[in-house]
């Protein structure tokens, strides 16, 4: 009797296990406690804009610079909380990489918008979203009771745009933290289009309203890139003035 004919049909090949779908939402930086505020951030858009979410111990929440990618920004708002809440959106200046998702975020949350007074019309024109609060130098952000006494201060820094603003928050224990938009970075002030008058205005405001007011331990959190401190940057002020940018 002959041997049985071997089974020439190969064993079924198991379906490959697909690689996990990558998470396309940028990582949210874990919350950092700054006195009564917790700060979280994420990076959005082709120009890698830093977006910041501030949450007060009383529950109030502020979003700073919704540059792009509304789903990522809404995930930032949802981090560390059981229910989404947004009391105010702040745009530090009029450029598109800092407000590209503003309309979507406002549509999803109903939050009012604040911007520097001299940039407010441009923000509204670009986004179609009304600016409810026009910020001036020395103002505090308009926040509800419970957070109003701890509301970040507003510093006007004229030059990168006419209405650029920075925010000041912190406490005696947490130190001072500046959200400077595109007005101050590690290594220099923001771009001023090669115009000497704009550069002189921005450098003067940065000197008198930031470096002359706050100590070297003050943290600077810019609109793009890594944080720095005023102490690291202070020795370079004269060099920035001499080079003209």
Coordinates of C-alpha atoms in Angstrom, one line a residue:
X1 CA 0.0 0.0 0.0
X2 CA 1.5 3.3 -1.0
X3 CA 2.2 6.1 1.4
X4 CA -0.6 8.7 1.7
X5 CA -0.2 11.7 -0.6
X6 CA 1.1 14.5 1.4
X7 CA -1.2 17.5 1.9
X8 CA 0.2 20.1 -0.4
X9 CA -2.1 22.8 0.9
X10 CA 0.1 24.9 3.2
X11 CA -1.0 25.6 6.7
X12 CA -3.0 28.8 6.8
X13 CA -0.9 31.8 7.5
X14 CA -2.3 33.8 10.4
X15 CA -3.4 37.3 9.6
X16 CA -0.6 39.7 10.6
X17 CA -1.2 41.7 13.7
X18 CA -1.4 45.3 12.6
X19 CA 0.9 47.8 14.2
X20 CA -0.9 50.1 16.6
X21 CA -2.4 53.2 15.0
X22 CA -0.1 56.1 16.1
X23 CA -1.6 58.6 18.4
X24 CA -1.8 61.7 16.2
X25 CA -2.7 64.0 19.1
X26 CA 0.5 65.7 20.4
X27 CA 1.5 64.7 23.9
X28 CA 0.2 66.9 26.8
X29 CA 2.9 67.9 29.2
X30 CA 2.0 66.8 32.7
X31 CA 0.6 69.5 34.9
X32 CA 3.0 71.8 36.7
X33 CA 1.7 73.5 39.8
X34 CA 2.4 77.2 39.9
X35 CA 0.8 78.4 43.1
X36 CA -3.0 78.4 42.6
X37 CA -2.6 77.5 38.9
X38 CA -1.7 74.2 37.1
X39 CA -0.1 74.7 33.8
X40 CA -0.2 72.1 31.0
X41 CA 1.0 72.6 27.4
X42 CA 1.2 70.9 24.0
X43 CA 2.8 71.7 20.7
X44 CA 0.6 72.2 17.6
X45 CA 0.8 73.1 14.0
X46 CA 3.5 73.2 11.3
X47 CA 5.4 75.9 13.2
X48 CA 5.3 74.0 16.5
X49 CA 3.4 76.6 18.5
X50 CA 3.2 76.1 22.2
X51 CA -0.4 76.1 23.5
X52 CA -0.9 76.5 27.2
X53 CA -3.8 75.5 29.5
X54 CA -4.1 77.1 32.9
X55 CA -6.4 75.6 35.5
X56 CA -7.1 77.4 38.8
X57 CA -7.8 75.5 42.0
X58 CA -11.3 77.0 42.0
X59 CA -11.9 75.4 38.6
X60 CA -11.5 78.3 36.2
X61 CA -9.6 77.4 33.0
X62 CA -7.7 79.6 30.4
X63 CA -6.3 78.5 27.0
X64 CA -3.5 80.5 25.6
X65 CA -2.7 80.5 21.9
X66 CA -4.9 78.0 20.1
X67 CA -2.5 77.8 17.1
X68 CA -3.8 74.7 15.3
X69 CA -5.3 71.3 15.7
X70 CA -8.5 71.8 17.6
X71 CA -8.7 68.1 18.7
X72 CA -5.3 68.3 20.4
X73 CA -6.3 71.5 22.1
X74 CA -9.5 70.0 23.4
X75 CA -7.5 67.1 24.7
X76 CA -5.3 69.5 26.5
X77 CA -8.4 71.1 28.1
X78 CA -9.7 67.7 29.1
X79 CA -6.4 66.6 30.8
X80 CA -6.7 66.4 34.5
X81 CA -10.4 67.2 34.7
X82 CA -13.6 65.2 34.7
X83 CA -15.6 67.8 32.7
X84 CA -14.5 70.2 30.0
X85 CA -14.5 73.8 31.0
X86 CA -13.1 76.9 29.4
X87 CA -13.6 80.4 30.8
X88 CA -11.3 82.4 28.4
X89 CA -9.2 82.0 25.3
X90 CA -6.2 84.4 25.2
X91 CA -4.4 85.1 21.9
X92 CA -1.0 86.6 22.6
X93 CA -0.8 88.2 19.1
X94 CA -2.5 88.3 15.7
X95 CA -0.3 85.9 13.7
X96 CA -2.1 82.8 12.2
X97 CA 0.1 80.2 13.9
X98 CA -1.3 81.4 17.2
X99 CA -5.0 81.5 16.3
X100 CA -5.5 78.9 13.6
X101 CA -7.9 76.8 15.7
X102 CA -9.5 79.7 17.6
X103 CA -12.8 79.4 15.7
X104 CA -13.1 75.6 16.3
X105 CA -12.2 75.9 20.0
X106 CA -14.7 78.7 20.6
X107 CA -17.4 76.7 18.7
X108 CA -16.8 73.7 20.9
X109 CA -16.6 75.5 24.2
X110 CA -18.4 78.8 23.9
X111 CA -15.5 80.6 25.6
X112 CA -15.0 84.3 25.2
X113 CA -11.8 85.6 23.6
X114 CA -9.2 88.1 24.8
X115 CA -6.4 89.7 22.9
X116 CA -4.2 92.8 23.0
X117 CA -6.3 95.9 22.2
X118 CA -4.2 96.8 19.1
X119 CA -4.4 93.2 17.7
X120 CA -8.0 92.6 18.5
X121 CA -9.5 93.7 15.2
X122 CA -7.0 91.7 13.2
X123 CA -7.7 88.6 15.3
X124 CA -11.4 89.0 14.6
X125 CA -10.9 89.7 10.9
X126 CA -8.7 86.6 10.4
X127 CA -10.8 84.2 12.4
X128 CA -14.4 85.5 12.2
X129 CA -14.5 85.3 16.0
X130 CA -15.3 88.4 18.1
X131 CA -12.8 89.5 20.7
X132 CA -14.8 90.1 23.8
X133 CA -11.9 91.5 25.9
X134 CA -9.3 94.0 24.6
X135 CA -6.3 93.7 26.9
X136 CA -4.1 96.6 27.9
X137 CA -0.8 96.9 29.7
X138 CA -1.4 96.4 33.5
X139 CA -4.7 94.6 33.1
X140 CA -5.6 91.3 34.6
X141 CA -7.4 88.6 32.7
X142 CA -11.2 88.8 33.3
X143 CA -12.0 85.6 35.2
X144 CA -14.9 84.5 37.3
X145 CA -15.1 84.8 41.1
X146 CA -12.8 82.4 42.9
X147 CA -10.0 82.9 40.4
X148 CA -10.2 86.7 39.8
X149 CA -7.8 87.5 42.6
X150 CA -5.2 85.2 41.1
X151 CA -5.8 86.2 37.5
X152 CA -2.6 86.5 35.4
X153 CA -1.4 90.0 34.7
X154 CA -1.1 91.4 31.2
X155 CA 2.2 93.0 29.9
X156 CA 2.0 94.8 26.6
X157 CA 5.2 94.1 24.5
X158 CA 4.9 96.3 21.3
X159 CA 7.0 95.4 18.3
X160 CA 6.5 91.8 17.0
X161 CA 2.9 93.1 16.5
X162 CA 1.3 96.3 17.8
X163 CA -0.9 94.4 20.2
X164 CA 1.4 91.6 21.5
X165 CA 0.9 90.7 25.1
X166 CA 2.6 88.5 27.7
X167 CA 0.9 86.9 30.7
X168 CA 2.4 86.9 34.3
X169 CA 1.4 84.2 36.8
X170 CA 2.9 82.6 39.8
X171 CA 3.2 82.9 43.5
X172 CA 5.9 83.6 46.2
X173 CA 6.4 79.8 46.5
X174 CA 6.1 78.9 42.8
X175 CA 8.0 81.9 41.4
X176 CA 7.0 84.0 38.5
X177 CA 6.3 82.6 35.1
X178 CA 5.9 84.6 31.9
X179 CA 4.0 83.4 28.8
X180 CA 5.6 85.6 26.3
X181 CA 4.1 84.6 22.9
X182 CA 6.5 85.6 20.2
X183 CA 8.0 88.6 22.0
X184 CA 10.8 86.9 24.0
X185 CA 12.7 83.7 23.3
X186 CA 15.9 82.0 24.4
X187 CA 18.5 84.1 22.6
X188 CA 16.5 87.2 21.7
X189 CA 13.3 89.1 21.1
X190 CA 10.8 88.2 18.5
X191 CA 11.0 89.1 14.8
X192 CA 10.3 92.7 13.9
X193 CA 10.5 92.5 10.2
X194 CA 13.9 94.2 9.9
X195 CA 12.3 97.5 11.0
X196 CA 14.6 99.4 13.4
X197 CA 11.7 101.3 15.1
X198 CA 9.8 98.1 15.8
X199 CA 12.9 96.4 17.2
X200 CA 13.6 99.4 19.4
X201 CA 10.1 99.4 20.7
X202 CA 10.1 95.7 21.5
X203 CA 13.5 95.7 23.1
X204 CA 12.6 98.7 25.3
X205 CA 9.4 97.0 26.5
X206 CA 11.2 93.8 27.2
X207 CA 13.8 95.6 29.2
X208 CA 11.6 97.9 31.2
X209 CA 8.5 95.7 31.6
X210 CA 10.2 92.3 32.1
X211 CA 13.9 92.4 32.9
X212 CA 13.6 95.5 35.1
X213 CA 10.6 94.2 37.0
X214 CA 11.3 90.5 37.6
X215 CA 14.3 88.7 39.0
X216 CA 16.6 86.2 37.4
X217 CA 14.7 83.2 38.6
X218 CA 11.7 84.2 36.5
X219 CA 10.7 81.5 34.0
X220 CA 10.0 82.5 30.4
X221 CA 7.7 80.3 28.4
X222 CA 7.7 81.4 24.7
X223 CA 5.3 80.8 21.9
X224 CA 7.7 78.3 20.2
X225 CA 10.6 76.2 21.6
X226 CA 11.9 75.6 25.0
X227 CA 11.6 77.7 28.2
X228 CA 14.4 79.8 29.6
X229 CA 14.8 82.3 32.5
X230 CA 15.4 86.0 32.7
X231 CA 18.7 85.2 34.4
X232 CA 20.0 83.2 31.5
X233 CA 19.0 85.9 29.0
X234 CA 19.8 89.1 30.9
X235 CA 23.6 89.2 30.1
X236 CA 22.8 89.2 26.4
X237 CA 20.5 92.3 26.4
X238 CA 23.3 94.7 25.2
X239 CA 24.4 92.3 22.5
X240 CA 20.8 92.1 21.2
X241 CA 20.7 95.9 21.1
X242 CA 24.0 96.0 19.2
X243 CA 23.0 93.5 16.6
X244 CA 19.6 95.0 16.0
X245 CA 17.5 91.9 16.2

